[in-house]
Amino acid sequence: QVQFVQSGAELKKPGDSVRLSCKASGYDFTSYPLHWMRQAPGQRPEWVGWITPDDDETNYSQRFRGRVTISKDRAATTAYLEVRGLTSEDTAVYYCVRWAGGADPWGPGTLVSVSS
Amino acid sequence: EIVLTQSPGTLSLSPGEGATLSCRASQTVFKNKLYWYQQKPGQPPRLLIYRASTRATGIPDRFSGTGSGTDFTLTITRLEPEDSAVYYCQQSGTAPLTFGGGTRLEI
């Protein structure tokens, strides 16, 4: 079955950068777009951006443009999300999500905490 | 961006009853690309309905989605205790993808 293994929780200081990973298995990694979403405590999910399955084209939410980079390693079936210039407002659970006509499934998430 | 407004904010019902959850969009959702998710505490969201009315794999037929344009509804019949969760709608017809604020369903 489709599974994602996401990297472990991160504790960062304001201004730091973080790189999260998401290893996929159970499906053809090159056939589906891969999205990143995040969810701050008690808030609705928020779309961060996505990467196309084949040509690595990316598209980001305007809210994050210039501050995030999504990439992937096809051989390792792993996607990455880098977020730079972290602030306390970036404290959230970050999810990788396969887009299969809907966000399905979601990875287990990685908690990123930003605090001085 | 398209703003999705969900109502009610909280719904408290008893087992066996039915629930009607609403999602209203600030503008037409292109090609009815409207999705519903269920989220339980400590878990990621789970896709229930895609393209407004099609159940995702493995979702029981107690869950159904209707609507088009700007008004969408998730209906859950014969409520069970395990249906307690927050339900979100989401649209992908117009970038950026956006989510509603959620409806908390308490059984």
Short mmCIF file of C-alpha atoms in Angstrom, two decimals:
data_model
loop_
_atom_site.label_atom_id
_atom_site.label_comp_id
_atom_site.label_asym_id
_atom_site.label_seq_id
_atom_site.Cartn_x
_atom_site.Cartn_y
_atom_site.Cartn_z
CA GLN A 1 0.00 0.00 0.00
CA VAL A 2 1.02 3.62 -0.39
CA GLN A 3 3.20 4.74 2.50
CA PHE A 4 5.21 7.79 3.41
CA VAL A 5 7.99 7.94 5.98
CA GLN A 6 8.72 11.50 7.03
CA SER A 7 11.77 12.76 8.88
CA GLY A 8 11.72 13.36 12.61
CA ALA A 9 10.60 16.37 14.61
CA GLU A 10 12.72 19.52 14.43
CA LEU A 11 13.32 22.28 16.96
CA LYS A 12 14.65 25.44 15.34
CA LYS A 13 15.40 29.02 16.24
CA PRO A 14 14.01 32.04 14.41
CA GLY A 15 15.98 32.67 11.25
CA ASP A 16 17.05 29.05 10.87
CA SER A 17 16.35 26.83 7.89
CA VAL A 18 14.96 23.31 7.92
CA ARG A 19 14.94 20.54 5.33
CA LEU A 20 12.29 17.86 5.68
CA SER A 21 12.23 14.56 3.86
CA CYS A 22 9.44 12.25 2.76
CA LYS A 23 10.21 8.75 1.49
CA ALA A 24 7.46 7.20 -0.59
CA SER A 25 6.75 3.55 -1.25
CA GLY A 26 3.98 1.38 -2.63
CA TYR A 27 3.31 3.30 -5.83
CA ASP A 28 5.00 4.68 -8.92
CA PHE A 29 6.72 7.77 -7.51
CA THR A 30 7.00 9.30 -10.98
CA SER A 31 3.28 9.10 -11.76
CA TYR A 32 1.70 11.45 -9.22
CA PRO A 33 2.33 15.03 -8.12
CA LEU A 34 3.61 15.37 -4.58
CA HIS A 35 2.31 18.20 -2.43
CA TRP A 36 3.42 19.62 0.87
CA MET A 37 0.82 20.91 3.30
CA ARG A 38 1.23 22.23 6.80
CA GLN A 39 -1.07 22.58 9.77
CA ALA A 40 -0.42 24.88 12.69
CA PRO A 41 -1.84 23.81 16.06
CA GLY A 42 -5.63 24.06 16.05
CA GLN A 43 -5.71 25.49 12.53
CA ARG A 44 -6.89 24.32 9.14
CA PRO A 45 -4.37 22.68 6.79
CA GLU A 46 -2.52 25.05 4.48
CA TRP A 47 -1.07 24.30 1.06
CA VAL A 48 2.66 25.00 0.71
CA GLY A 49 3.43 23.82 -2.80
CA TRP A 50 3.85 20.88 -5.11
CA ILE A 51 6.23 19.18 -7.52
CA THR A 52 5.25 17.45 -10.74
CA PRO A 53 5.91 13.75 -11.04
CA ASP A 54 8.10 13.73 -14.11
CA ASP A 55 9.78 17.00 -15.01
CA ASP A 56 10.24 18.38 -11.48
CA GLU A 57 8.28 21.54 -12.16
CA THR A 58 7.31 23.22 -8.91
CA ASN A 59 4.57 25.61 -7.87
CA TYR A 60 4.38 27.35 -4.53
CA SER A 61 1.78 29.23 -2.60
CA GLN A 62 2.41 32.94 -2.94
CA ARG A 63 2.55 33.06 0.84
CA PHE A 64 5.76 31.01 0.81
CA ARG A 65 7.30 31.91 -2.52
CA GLY A 66 11.00 32.70 -2.19
CA ARG A 67 11.24 31.05 1.18
CA VAL A 68 10.58 27.39 0.36
CA THR A 69 11.99 24.89 -2.10
CA ILE A 70 10.50 21.52 -2.97
CA SER A 71 12.67 18.94 -4.67
CA LYS A 72 12.77 15.22 -5.14
CA ASP A 73 15.17 12.36 -5.76
CA ARG A 74 13.46 9.94 -8.11
CA ALA A 75 15.96 7.15 -7.53
CA ALA A 76 15.42 7.38 -3.78
CA THR A 77 11.66 7.98 -4.15
CA THR A 78 12.09 10.80 -1.69
CA ALA A 79 10.76 14.34 -1.71
CA TYR A 80 12.15 17.27 0.22
CA LEU A 81 10.86 20.54 1.57
CA GLU A 82 13.26 23.28 2.61
CA VAL A 83 11.95 26.27 4.51
CA ARG A 84 14.23 29.24 5.13
CA GLY A 85 13.96 32.22 7.44
CA LEU A 86 11.84 30.39 9.99
CA THR A 87 9.65 32.35 12.37
CA SER A 88 7.37 31.24 15.18
CA GLU A 89 4.50 31.33 12.68
CA ASP A 90 6.12 28.40 10.87
CA THR A 91 5.52 26.16 13.86
CA ALA A 92 3.33 23.42 12.41
CA VAL A 93 3.08 19.82 11.35
CA TYR A 94 4.31 19.49 7.78
CA TYR A 95 2.76 16.75 5.66
CA CYS A 96 3.77 15.30 2.33
CA VAL A 97 0.76 14.23 0.31
CA ARG A 98 0.27 12.35 -2.90
CA TRP A 99 -2.17 14.01 -5.27
CA ALA A 100 -4.33 11.30 -6.83
CA GLY A 101 -7.40 13.29 -7.78
CA GLY A 102 -7.44 14.47 -4.20
CA ALA A 103 -4.86 14.59 -1.44
CA ASP A 104 -4.52 10.88 -0.78
CA PRO A 105 -2.84 9.67 1.24
CA TRP A 106 -1.15 12.06 3.64
CA GLY A 107 2.12 11.24 5.31
CA PRO A 108 2.27 11.03 9.11
CA GLY A 109 3.71 14.53 9.33
CA THR A 110 6.80 16.17 10.79
CA LEU A 111 6.46 18.64 13.66
CA VAL A 112 8.59 21.73 13.21
CA SER A 113 8.79 23.93 16.28
CA VAL A 114 10.35 27.38 16.04
CA SER A 115 11.24 29.06 19.28
CA SER A 116 13.99 31.26 20.62
CA GLU B 1 -7.86 33.18 -3.62
CA ILE B 2 -11.03 31.19 -3.05
CA VAL B 3 -12.27 31.38 0.52
CA LEU B 4 -14.17 28.35 1.77
CA THR B 5 -16.59 28.90 4.63
CA GLN B 6 -17.81 25.86 6.52
CA SER B 7 -20.87 25.64 8.72
CA PRO B 8 -21.74 24.89 11.37
CA GLY B 9 -18.56 25.26 13.34
CA THR B 10 -19.54 22.47 15.70
CA LEU B 11 -22.22 19.82 15.40
CA SER B 12 -23.27 17.61 18.31
CA LEU B 13 -25.42 14.63 17.40
CA SER B 14 -26.31 11.17 18.67
CA PRO B 15 -25.42 7.78 17.21
CA GLY B 16 -27.80 6.79 14.43
CA GLU B 17 -28.66 10.37 13.49
CA GLY B 18 -27.66 12.09 10.27
CA ALA B 19 -25.31 15.04 9.78
CA THR B 20 -25.27 17.74 7.12
CA LEU B 21 -22.09 19.79 6.75
CA SER B 22 -21.90 22.81 4.48
CA CYS B 23 -19.05 24.35 2.52
CA ARG B 24 -19.59 27.62 0.66
CA ALA B 25 -17.01 29.04 -1.72
CA SER B 26 -16.37 32.73 -2.36
CA GLN B 27 -16.40 32.02 -6.11
CA THR B 28 -17.22 29.13 -8.39
CA VAL B 29 -15.08 26.08 -7.81
CA PHE B 30 -13.71 25.22 -11.23
CA LYS B 31 -14.81 21.78 -12.50
CA ASN B 32 -16.26 21.05 -9.03
CA LYS B 33 -12.76 20.29 -7.76
CA LEU B 34 -14.02 20.20 -4.20
CA TYR B 35 -12.85 17.61 -1.69
CA TRP B 36 -13.84 16.54 1.80
CA TYR B 37 -11.45 15.22 4.46
CA GLN B 38 -11.87 13.74 7.91
CA GLN B 39 -9.29 14.42 10.58
CA LYS B 40 -9.14 12.74 13.98
CA PRO B 41 -6.89 13.99 16.80
CA GLY B 42 -3.24 13.24 16.24
CA GLN B 43 -3.82 11.94 12.72
CA PRO B 44 -3.41 13.45 9.26
CA PRO B 45 -6.52 14.22 7.24
CA ARG B 46 -8.09 11.38 5.27
CA LEU B 47 -9.74 11.89 1.90
CA LEU B 48 -13.46 11.08 1.95
CA ILE B 49 -14.92 12.65 -1.20
CA TYR B 50 -13.32 13.96 -4.38
CA ARG B 51 -14.75 16.05 -7.22
CA ALA B 52 -17.63 17.01 -4.93
CA SER B 53 -19.48 13.70 -5.03
CA THR B 54 -17.24 10.66 -5.56
CA ARG B 55 -16.31 8.57 -2.55
CA ALA B 56 -12.65 7.75 -2.13
CA THR B 57 -11.52 4.15 -1.94
CA GLY B 58 -12.71 2.38 1.18
CA ILE B 59 -15.09 5.11 2.33
CA PRO B 60 -18.46 3.71 3.43
CA ASP B 61 -21.59 4.73 1.59
CA ARG B 62 -22.83 6.50 4.73
CA PHE B 63 -20.71 9.39 3.46
CA SER B 64 -21.96 11.31 0.44
CA GLY B 65 -21.12 14.61 -1.19
CA THR B 66 -23.31 16.86 -3.28
CA GLY B 67 -23.20 20.33 -4.73
CA SER B 68 -21.72 22.39 -7.49
CA GLY B 69 -20.62 25.92 -8.21
CA THR B 70 -20.24 27.57 -4.82
CA ASP B 71 -22.35 25.41 -2.51
CA PHE B 72 -21.34 21.94 -1.40
CA THR B 73 -22.59 19.53 1.22
CA LEU B 74 -21.21 16.49 3.00
CA THR B 75 -23.91 14.21 4.38
CA ILE B 76 -23.21 11.45 6.87
CA THR B 77 -26.02 9.04 7.66
CA ARG B 78 -26.37 6.58 10.55
CA LEU B 79 -23.72 8.30 12.64
CA GLU B 80 -21.30 6.13 14.59
CA PRO B 81 -19.10 7.18 17.51
CA GLU B 82 -16.00 6.82 15.33
CA ASP B 83 -17.32 9.56 13.03
CA SER B 84 -16.30 12.09 15.70
CA ALA B 85 -13.71 14.24 13.95
CA VAL B 86 -13.09 17.56 12.25
CA TYR B 87 -14.22 17.66 8.63
CA TYR B 88 -12.56 19.98 6.13
CA CYS B 89 -13.48 20.93 2.61
CA GLN B 90 -10.76 21.88 0.14
CA GLN B 91 -10.71 23.18 -3.43
CA SER B 92 -8.10 22.72 -6.13
CA GLY B 93 -9.91 24.34 -9.04
CA THR B 94 -8.10 27.65 -8.65
CA ALA B 95 -4.61 28.18 -7.28
CA PRO B 96 -3.79 28.40 -4.49
CA LEU B 97 -5.37 25.28 -3.06
CA THR B 98 -7.43 26.36 -0.06
CA PHE B 99 -9.17 24.69 2.87
CA GLY B 100 -12.26 25.59 4.82
CA GLY B 101 -12.07 26.25 8.52
CA GLY B 102 -13.57 22.89 9.41
CA THR B 103 -16.66 21.52 11.14
CA ARG B 104 -16.16 19.66 14.40
CA LEU B 105 -18.57 16.74 14.63
CA GLU B 106 -19.20 15.34 18.10
CA ILE B 107 -21.08 12.09 18.48
#
